[in-house]
């Protein structure tokens, strides 16, 4: 087919098709309208090529905007034919070509080599990628002299820098490496130098093993498609991945890239999307912001790409419903048309367990989802996979929970104010290590006021959680269970979390059984991170007249001990978050103590957010924490409405627990549940269980069982 | 004109007109659709008449829903003709008539007498008002026997209770009194007993002075229309006021109610609306929630009523744009039609000073507003009026500030979780007195760690602020100044607050000159309540390893001293709130100290929200606090964008201040402002000022002057 001269990702026919969407109310029509509005606003300003600047500072932002709008304007020139877009690209690219080689390299600040525009070449890769795409759309409009000037002054020096000067950083198996190879390949096509396509696909060594795109996508993802650094980094890596895949599809059709390695590209896109909360925000697994969502540019590209090259999936169209935007390209057009052809509901992704590791045998990540009568989706995420390398948090068996449009058991996310220049240039802060990555900052048990694997990254990377069971098909009861051995010396932890629907309740219950076996006694801190206002408790506690920290290391030094109280038998704490009430019930032992905490201690520069948490502390050796979280009622202060502020669950009670199983009772207003959960390693759906506690025998088959005893 | 038999607020013609809006995309069409959807959902459930319950509890909520849906269903019967609505009203009203007299009176809990359904008769008034309205729409459809049963079993006992048993509470001059007379008058019309209309309009004594609607609306509002308890209580009082006014208009046209007392009804509606922030939320002046807004049912009624009976005002239509709802009635129809007839922009209310007191001579409330190039409105509210009686906060000269869609210098609001039953039945909490109403909880100066007027309500009610000047017409510079004498013994305080536009800045600067003269030295705490994360400061401070309170009384006992640092000359503190950066600059003296505080100390039941504040502490006698707040930059974590995190203002400097005037300089990046503000009591726009500081003479005419010195 005849292509536009040099346009990397557009054919003439595709452009004609896109032109028909101008002014239409389709997703593509809206995306074009947005693109035009933002581009017109930017190109109405004088062009400016600044020098070096701080990460997050003015110059940094200006370079970012410049590459972004070169990319946008290039595409708009093709779609609208308006020469002002070509002129803008030409002027700005020429200005860069004038100046680029006069700029020195930045001073190296981190492990990433410095560029001439940015403090790290990662940003310079992104610059090359987008300016090459934009250039490729207008190069046929330029004079030969203009083209040569831009190539000689800008593109070729960048290509040389990436592939020669920093060759050691070029095609390594890492998410940054994807940007490098995508940028070089795209610039190769744009400047008519096929050798760069070749080395980007197959690696500098040409062996498809040590580097290059094929090696990267073969090795970076688990068979499930999960990316070990978590969705925040996944969505960043997916952008160059998809752009490069589309290039390979067009220029190396013989590689059949979308079927490559058992459709790894489609699989990893779906795995990434399957982690998202129902509102499209990604859970902050490992170092991550709390707000990154599927409207990110990379996810926009990925959903569009999937729609064009893989079978239709209604949940994928549902993601486009949240995004309200498509990639302006033939992939986005395919998505826009599919979306327009039907009534698309909000997405409801099936519950899924995503395995980790190159062979899928290094633990996993579980995502359980249930929808209630009001179409609200509750989502549990549980981590029992790999550590996540330098960005890994020490939270194996940690959970987060979402419903009613908000994260309820929350992640703290990273200790970083991304791109906020006065906050250490927007880079990671000391508190990321001293608090955010520590076990106590998450929703799980910390032992002896210390961190899993003693905050040793190498040790943590050598370990992973072990799946015990996963049951995500039922509409009424779902569950996941996993084991973490030796994350603390001599300690074996098993966590089983269930979501249970009940006819009396508006939302599923979240049952959490955290079982610990140890060879010696320890102090166990079962921690929950919540948001909102405490409404009531069923036990006495004392707020402290003077605040001290919860400890002096492992993140405890950042927690104020706001209040504490002793509990036995049964404790409950209710809080109000947004429009919902939540009540947490815990089966307690004599001697248990509950602490109300708040972050912010030992934080000399106000780097931490002030957030609230609960810690249930128990001295013990072998123990079971049995807790249930009820979501109930409604509060709307603006209209002064409040209903069911107390909830219906009254108690959780441990009937018994041994190596075969744990049996607990949840009782309340017309609620009388008995829940049985398997503790048998290697349990299958066929495994028969029988346990006897207090003279009563409990039998069930498979992972778990829930029965309701009607009160006489 | 022929009316529907007994329908209090509907004629046949009005109903016919309303019917034509069914299914239309007009505001009335949408309001009808919403009314039908919510009513249909409610009446599909079995009817239920519960007994007594806690405030905010299940029974309380059910009674509220019942009266609300009787009112809604009655109107829908008239508009749709569907008998299911009449049947629902008939069944539920009959069930109440069966049960009402069998219910005992509640036990008295507060100063308000108890009812049979509710813990205070205020709620019972509301019940009678709405059920009477609903009944009046369906009574012609009932049999005579049914009508008699409802009157004998429900309405007449209520009328007797309100006008005989609790006659002392019936027509008093108080916002609760408006509900009483409106309910009794409406029930009077609905049951054909004109005597109740008469006593409600003119009072039990019939003298239009001691009580009754005319006396109430004559005495409750200042000439400006302001209501001394503030907008939160105003919007609650406005609902019965408007319903009753519409009744008087229909049944006593000779009173010409909408022109009564210099159009007090129209004036008080506009005064209430003029207090609202640009997003429609009311500033929390005095005891108030932070979320009450113009979508409140009373404000919906008021805006519709105004649209029918007063000249058209584009800002009123702008309020309907925010409300997206009208009162389902002929008033709402008038509003809907006016709204539909033109393109309505978002409201931009003019800056206004609302005087207080029956004669308008007891201080006032200032609302300054400026719109920037991006159409964002900055709003300053400053209080120098009356105390507000039992709901009054001790914050004369206090300010709040709003821009970029959020409250920036914030009000704490009331210490109450309204209708949250486990929080003391949703009633006011102890912390309302011990913290929320104290001076230190607001944005102004507290002296010697104590409260204005020593937290003595009677003393505070006897005083009021004194207007000094108000200048709200300019698009570039606006200002307000007021004086508070003897709010602390021997201390005279004058606060002047200006909003200043500058070509270098995206938003107006907020300049605050807080001048204090005293006969003896004191400790002055200039306090600001902010939200968000501290980004940077220009001075060293120490965060405390152990947190202690800021004091032991006057609200200080609830503030943790999180960090503190000494400053001299010039201090700045930047924070990030939502998508905006804010930087506060203060001209400091040697010895000044800044504290970072957080609420939550001495709060044994977690009744307070955890919120942040700043205190600039100075030891002195006569002093001037000169501060400026810059709004700058943009942050969006989800797309990882941050611009201008540091702002352009660099310094504020006091050139001099005496009894004639204060002169300050604000300097920064291309900013070089000199601001002169009058301190002359009785200043007029013609007053000439001349002051000399450091050998330099400054001259200006009128309240204030701003000049810019271009840097050479």
Coordinates of N, CA and C in Angstrom, one line a residue, chain B residues 394-395 435-447 450-453 455 488 527 529 554:
Chain B
X394 N -16.2 32.9 67.5 CA -15.5 34.1 68.0 C -14.4 34.5 67.1
X395 N -14.8 35.0 65.9 CA -13.8 35.2 64.8 C -14.1 36.6 64.1
X435 N -13.1 23.8 70.6 CA -12.2 24.1 69.5 C -12.9 25.0 68.4
X436 N -13.9 24.4 67.7 CA -14.4 25.0 66.5 C -14.8 26.5 66.6
X437 N -15.4 26.8 67.7 CA -15.8 28.2 67.9 C -14.8 29.2 68.4
X438 N -13.6 28.6 68.8 CA -12.6 29.5 69.4 C -11.9 30.3 68.3
X439 N -11.3 31.4 68.7 CA -10.6 32.3 67.8 C -9.5 31.6 67.0
X440 N -8.7 30.8 67.7 CA -7.6 30.2 67.1 C -7.9 29.2 66.0
X441 N -9.2 28.7 66.0 CA -9.6 27.8 64.9 C -9.8 28.5 63.6
X442 N -9.7 29.9 63.6 CA -10.0 30.7 62.4 C -8.8 31.4 61.8
X443 N -9.0 32.2 60.8 CA -7.9 32.9 60.1 C -7.8 34.3 60.6
X444 N -7.2 34.5 61.8 CA -7.0 35.8 62.3 C -6.1 35.7 63.5
X445 N -6.0 36.8 64.3 CA -5.0 36.9 65.4 C -5.7 36.5 66.7
X446 N -5.1 35.6 67.4 CA -5.5 35.3 68.8 C -4.5 36.0 69.7
X447 N -4.9 36.6 70.8 CA -4.0 37.3 71.7 C -3.9 36.6 73.0
X450 N -5.7 33.3 74.0 CA -7.1 33.3 74.5 C -8.1 33.6 73.4
X451 N -9.3 33.6 73.7 CA -10.4 33.7 72.7 C -10.9 35.2 72.8
X452 N -11.4 35.7 71.6 CA -12.1 37.0 71.6 C -13.2 37.0 72.6
X453 N -13.4 38.1 73.3 CA -14.5 38.3 74.3 C -14.5 37.1 75.3
X455 N -14.7 34.1 75.1 CA -15.7 33.1 74.8 C -17.0 33.3 75.6
X488 N -10.5 42.1 72.6 CA -9.6 41.8 73.7 C -9.4 43.1 74.5
X527 N -2.9 33.4 62.8 CA -3.1 32.0 62.4 C -3.7 31.9 61.1
X529 N -5.3 28.7 58.5 CA -5.7 27.3 58.4 C -5.6 27.0 56.9
X554 N -8.7 27.5 75.3 CA -9.1 28.4 74.2 C -8.8 27.7 72.8

